[in-house]
Amino acid sequence: DVINNGGGKISSLSAASHKVLNRRAIIDQKMLSALNHQSFKVVYQPQFDLASGEVTLYEALVRWEDEDLGTITPDELIPIAEENGLIHDIGAFVLEEAATLAARWNEQGRHVDISVNTSVREFSNAQMKNKVIDILNKTKCPPSCIQFEITEKFAFQAEEENSIVLQMKELQDAGVEFALDDFGTGYASFRYMQHLPITKVKIDKVFIDSLTTQPKTQKLVEGMIRFCKSMGLYIIAEGVETKEQYKLLEKMGADAVQGHYIGMPIPSNDIQFKDIK
Ligand code: C2E
Ligand code: MG
Ligand code: MG
Ligand code: MG
């Protein structure tokens, strides 16, 4: 428990950071068994389309509840899963859950899509496209009912690996859509828009947070919306928590809003189809 700081001074790891390291190790070690024993769940958060006045999509968000560790959030577990390789199994699990639900809604005549977050590690696998198509076939889910959300980190990596973009394009040809998540927070958003088959962008919550209090943020979001519109993209605002934010985004011309003001992420059994507002 002692580390050498280089300057000749020896300091001990604080109890707090020791606990973090320990938790990380336990999460890593428990993950496979948890996945195999149904401890992973998917919750769904509604996205409200302003033109139709309806929820037209739900975003699938992974959850892991552990007796000892409590709730393990995706922000905590996804980076570990990317390292230990279980991201492929987690991604397949979430997609299969989502596709099963989307297929059921489609069967019932509901026009509600499901969006699944995906990691670049999954698309680095040359078999990703085939695996996705297999899951959609198995669950009888039309590809047009499914969308993937990619981050700017994903987009950055996709520039380096041609097979990633190729697989995305093949899926797009099959009817699957792609949305750029956390827009505006990454390395260089604009460059990727030329090459990637993206039809939607999600403006990150950090911009929405100060939207109604910071005139500069308002200008920035106005610009983002105008730019994305000119690119023919569908624009979603994430993390909308207040009526004021909602009203302003509507006025600014956003296509859709998502956030606690619209609805929290909930288990699929709790989803009720009724009009909001
Ligand atoms: P994201 O895709 O940007 O998802 C939005 C996150 O913000 C979610 O957190 C959601 O619960 C939360 N959120 C939504 N609306 C509001 C709001 O109004 N206020 C606040 N404070 N929070 C809001 P969550 O579920 O913890 O997920 C965090 C991130 O983990 C996601 O960010 C996504 O990048 C990643 N993730 C989640 N599920 C998966 C998955 O199945 N696979 C992969 N690869 N990544 C996932
Ligand atoms: Mg997302
Ligand atoms: Mg669709
Ligand atoms: Mg996001």
XYZ file of C-alpha atoms and ligand atoms in Angstrom:
326
model
C 0.000 0.000 0.000
C 2.885 2.360 -0.410
C 3.815 4.094 -3.615
C 6.983 5.924 -4.468
C 6.311 9.406 -5.743
C 9.622 9.616 -7.501
C 10.824 12.516 -5.464
C 12.033 10.175 -2.804
C 8.896 10.685 -0.763
C 6.862 7.689 0.152
C 3.123 8.096 0.691
C 0.468 5.549 1.370
C -2.574 5.159 -0.844
C -5.507 6.861 0.805
C -8.203 4.625 2.205
C -10.649 6.132 -0.275
C -8.635 5.373 -3.390
C -7.909 1.918 -2.070
C -11.636 1.326 -1.804
C -12.149 2.474 -5.421
C -9.471 0.100 -6.693
C -10.987 -2.695 -4.678
C -14.519 -2.021 -5.977
C -13.220 -1.973 -9.537
C -11.522 -5.334 -9.044
C -14.677 -6.862 -7.550
C -16.850 -5.516 -10.392
C -14.437 -6.977 -12.917
C -14.386 -10.324 -11.163
C -18.173 -10.582 -10.660
C -19.254 -9.385 -14.088
C -19.372 -12.639 -16.058
C -21.311 -14.506 -13.414
C -23.738 -11.589 -12.992
C -24.385 -11.532 -16.714
C -24.993 -15.279 -16.754
C -27.286 -15.129 -13.737
C -29.690 -12.447 -14.958
C -28.372 -9.684 -12.714
C -28.176 -7.371 -15.698
C -31.341 -5.510 -16.645
C -32.347 -2.994 -19.244
C -34.383 0.121 -18.512
C -35.962 2.337 -21.129
C -36.174 6.116 -21.313
C -38.742 7.818 -23.572
C -37.865 10.297 -26.287
C -40.566 12.792 -27.191
C -40.902 13.843 -30.833
C -42.077 17.451 -31.013
C -43.615 17.366 -34.500
C -45.929 14.427 -33.776
C -46.396 15.167 -30.076
C -45.664 11.532 -29.286
C -43.026 9.308 -27.755
C -41.546 7.770 -30.890
C -38.535 6.053 -29.332
C -37.198 4.556 -26.119
C -33.488 4.440 -25.288
C -32.228 1.189 -23.755
C -29.909 1.734 -20.770
C -28.159 -1.144 -19.024
C -28.358 -1.693 -15.246
C -26.642 -4.081 -12.845
C -27.929 -4.572 -9.313
C -25.645 -6.456 -6.958
C -26.462 -7.561 -3.415
C -23.175 -6.307 -2.002
C -22.077 -3.633 -4.453
C -25.467 -1.986 -4.885
C -26.276 -0.400 -8.219
C -23.434 -0.459 -10.686
C -23.999 2.283 -13.229
C -23.067 2.016 -16.913
C -20.496 4.778 -16.457
C -18.766 2.476 -14.002
C -19.259 -0.905 -15.665
C -18.873 -0.152 -19.394
C -15.197 0.943 -19.194
C -14.396 -2.218 -17.212
C -16.338 -4.374 -19.689
C -14.411 -2.766 -22.548
C -11.209 -3.818 -20.844
C -12.147 -7.374 -19.879
C -13.890 -8.041 -23.188
C -17.383 -8.631 -21.782
C -18.635 -5.564 -23.649
C -19.461 -7.875 -26.571
C -21.738 -10.038 -24.427
C -23.308 -7.053 -22.682
C -23.994 -5.387 -26.024
C -25.563 -8.569 -27.398
C -27.677 -8.940 -24.252
C -28.986 -5.358 -24.412
C -29.664 -5.592 -28.144
C -31.553 -8.864 -27.771
C -33.718 -7.432 -24.977
C -34.357 -4.275 -27.002
C -35.074 -6.144 -30.238
C -37.489 -8.506 -28.486
C -39.423 -5.539 -27.115
C -39.311 -3.575 -30.384
C -40.560 -6.646 -32.270
C -43.487 -6.958 -29.868
C -44.426 -3.286 -30.279
C -44.123 -3.596 -34.039
C -46.406 -6.627 -33.950
C -48.922 -4.546 -31.966
C -48.792 -1.865 -34.627
C -46.992 0.692 -32.468
C -44.513 2.907 -34.265
C -41.987 3.122 -31.478
C -38.296 2.425 -32.094
C -35.613 1.454 -29.598
C -32.169 2.978 -29.418
C -29.182 0.993 -28.117
C -25.886 2.491 -26.983
C -22.885 0.813 -28.496
C -19.182 0.823 -27.809
C -16.544 1.088 -30.513
C -15.004 -2.129 -29.195
C -18.118 -3.949 -30.441
C -17.775 -2.566 -33.957
C -14.053 -3.322 -33.994
C -15.149 -6.949 -34.230
C -15.418 -7.818 -37.928
C -18.451 -9.993 -37.137
C -20.478 -7.199 -35.501
C -22.801 -6.590 -38.435
C -23.548 -10.313 -38.772
C -24.141 -10.633 -35.039
C -26.589 -7.740 -35.118
C -28.471 -9.158 -38.103
C -28.611 -12.589 -36.404
C -30.178 -11.066 -33.275
C -32.717 -9.093 -35.329
C -33.663 -12.228 -37.276
C -33.903 -14.358 -34.155
C -36.177 -11.846 -32.405
C -38.129 -11.084 -35.616
C -37.321 -7.409 -35.195
C -37.431 -5.215 -38.297
C -34.052 -3.421 -38.581
C -35.883 -0.101 -38.990
C -37.121 -0.399 -35.377
C -33.570 -0.309 -34.034
C -31.073 2.508 -33.784
C -27.538 2.618 -32.387
C -26.043 5.507 -30.468
C -22.352 6.074 -30.931
C -20.135 8.455 -29.001
C -17.561 10.812 -30.410
C -14.873 8.473 -29.087
C -16.425 5.860 -31.357
C -16.415 8.265 -34.283
C -12.763 9.104 -33.648
C -11.792 5.420 -33.744
C -13.961 4.746 -36.803
C -11.769 7.141 -38.778
C -8.852 4.782 -38.171
C -10.657 1.537 -38.920
C -12.354 1.404 -42.274
C -14.184 -1.826 -41.401
C -16.134 0.007 -38.690
C -17.630 2.486 -41.155
C -18.239 -0.315 -43.648
C -20.207 -2.348 -41.108
C -22.200 0.727 -40.121
C -23.087 1.368 -43.752
C -24.188 -2.234 -44.258
C -26.445 -1.987 -41.234
C -27.800 1.333 -42.444
C -28.584 -0.271 -45.821
C -30.538 -2.907 -43.877
C -32.555 -0.140 -42.154
C -30.744 0.427 -38.860
C -30.143 4.102 -37.984
C -27.211 5.726 -36.181
C -27.278 8.682 -33.816
C -24.252 10.625 -32.578
C -24.544 10.731 -28.766
C -23.132 13.359 -26.371
C -22.769 15.770 -29.274
C -20.444 18.685 -28.649
C -18.380 17.144 -25.854
C -15.888 15.118 -27.862
C -12.709 15.738 -29.743
C -13.842 17.156 -33.091
C -17.456 16.475 -33.872
C -17.673 18.104 -37.253
C -15.097 16.055 -39.148
C -16.909 12.762 -38.625
C -20.135 13.982 -40.052
C -18.687 13.760 -43.523
C -17.907 10.044 -43.411
C -20.198 8.398 -40.915
C -23.725 7.241 -41.797
C -25.375 9.292 -39.051
C -28.938 10.579 -39.355
C -29.410 11.988 -35.841
C -27.479 13.883 -33.189
C -28.093 14.114 -29.468
C -27.018 17.433 -27.947
C -25.314 16.615 -24.658
C -26.870 17.382 -21.296
C -24.052 19.777 -20.329
C -25.418 22.286 -22.851
C -29.011 21.791 -21.749
C -28.069 22.303 -18.076
C -27.137 25.959 -18.547
C -29.431 26.641 -21.494
C -31.882 28.870 -19.673
C -29.291 30.577 -17.448
C -26.354 31.260 -19.771
C -26.912 33.488 -22.819
C -23.735 32.066 -24.379
C -24.993 28.504 -24.081
C -28.239 29.537 -25.703
C -26.332 30.971 -28.677
C -24.250 27.818 -28.865
C -27.251 25.498 -28.896
C -29.016 27.712 -31.425
C -25.986 27.379 -33.659
C -25.764 23.618 -33.157
C -29.399 23.200 -34.106
C -29.066 25.407 -37.183
C -25.928 23.571 -38.293
C -27.399 20.093 -37.756
C -30.577 21.105 -39.597
C -28.550 22.262 -42.578
C -26.901 18.820 -42.581
C -30.354 17.229 -42.703
C -29.939 15.677 -39.254
C -32.669 14.977 -36.683
C -31.778 16.783 -33.445
C -32.481 15.446 -29.979
C -31.809 17.394 -26.774
C -30.700 15.155 -23.881
C -31.113 15.718 -20.161
C -34.127 18.032 -20.354
C -35.262 18.491 -16.763
C -37.484 21.579 -16.743
C -40.435 22.996 -18.582
C -38.398 26.133 -19.346
C -35.748 24.062 -21.126
C -38.406 22.133 -22.999
C -40.200 25.284 -24.184
C -36.986 26.953 -25.288
C -35.791 23.907 -27.220
C -39.155 23.671 -28.916
C -38.851 27.322 -29.948
C -35.281 26.780 -31.153
C -36.399 24.010 -33.476
C -35.127 20.829 -31.809
C -36.824 17.730 -33.251
C -37.052 15.742 -30.036
C -36.402 15.967 -26.314
C -35.363 13.395 -23.747
C -34.806 13.733 -20.022
C -36.407 13.565 -16.619
C -38.972 16.211 -17.609
C -40.315 13.749 -20.191
C -39.670 10.527 -18.301
C -37.170 8.549 -16.255
C -35.613 5.298 -17.476
C -38.003 2.502 -16.390
C -38.360 -1.286 -16.765
C -40.242 -2.331 -19.914
C -43.139 -3.708 -17.831
C -43.817 -0.218 -16.474
C -44.104 1.421 -19.886
C -47.568 2.728 -20.557
C -48.565 4.194 -23.858
C -50.368 7.426 -23.293
C -49.955 10.999 -24.406
C -47.800 13.255 -22.299
C -48.239 17.037 -21.879
P -26.154 8.343 -22.570
O -26.374 7.387 -23.673
O -25.813 9.745 -22.938
O -27.439 8.273 -21.678
C -27.958 9.339 -20.932
C -27.665 9.182 -19.446
O -28.198 10.297 -18.741
C -28.310 7.980 -18.809
O -27.490 7.592 -17.727
C -29.627 8.527 -18.309
O -30.199 7.777 -17.261
C -29.223 9.896 -17.854
N -30.293 10.887 -17.968
C -31.278 10.943 -18.890
N -32.055 12.027 -18.714
C -31.541 12.692 -17.658
C -31.914 13.918 -16.974
O -32.875 14.612 -17.329
N -31.144 14.275 -15.921
C -30.064 13.540 -15.506
N -29.362 13.966 -14.462
N -29.690 12.392 -16.124
C -30.420 11.980 -17.179
P -27.030 6.082 -17.516
O -28.180 5.151 -17.745
O -26.334 6.017 -16.204
O -25.995 5.824 -18.687
C -24.778 6.519 -18.750
C -24.054 6.257 -20.044
O -23.629 4.887 -20.136
C -24.955 6.454 -21.267
O -24.975 7.823 -21.608
C -24.275 5.580 -22.301
O -23.218 6.253 -22.949
C -23.690 4.454 -21.460
N -24.536 3.245 -21.584
C -25.732 2.975 -20.992
N -26.193 1.758 -21.350
C -25.271 1.253 -22.216
C -25.175 0.021 -22.963
O -26.039 -0.856 -22.929
N -24.053 -0.134 -23.748
C -23.084 0.830 -23.832
N -22.018 0.598 -24.642
N -23.151 1.984 -23.155
C -24.236 2.192 -22.357
Mg -27.265 7.325 -25.371
Mg -36.437 3.582 -37.626
Mg -25.691 11.154 -24.155
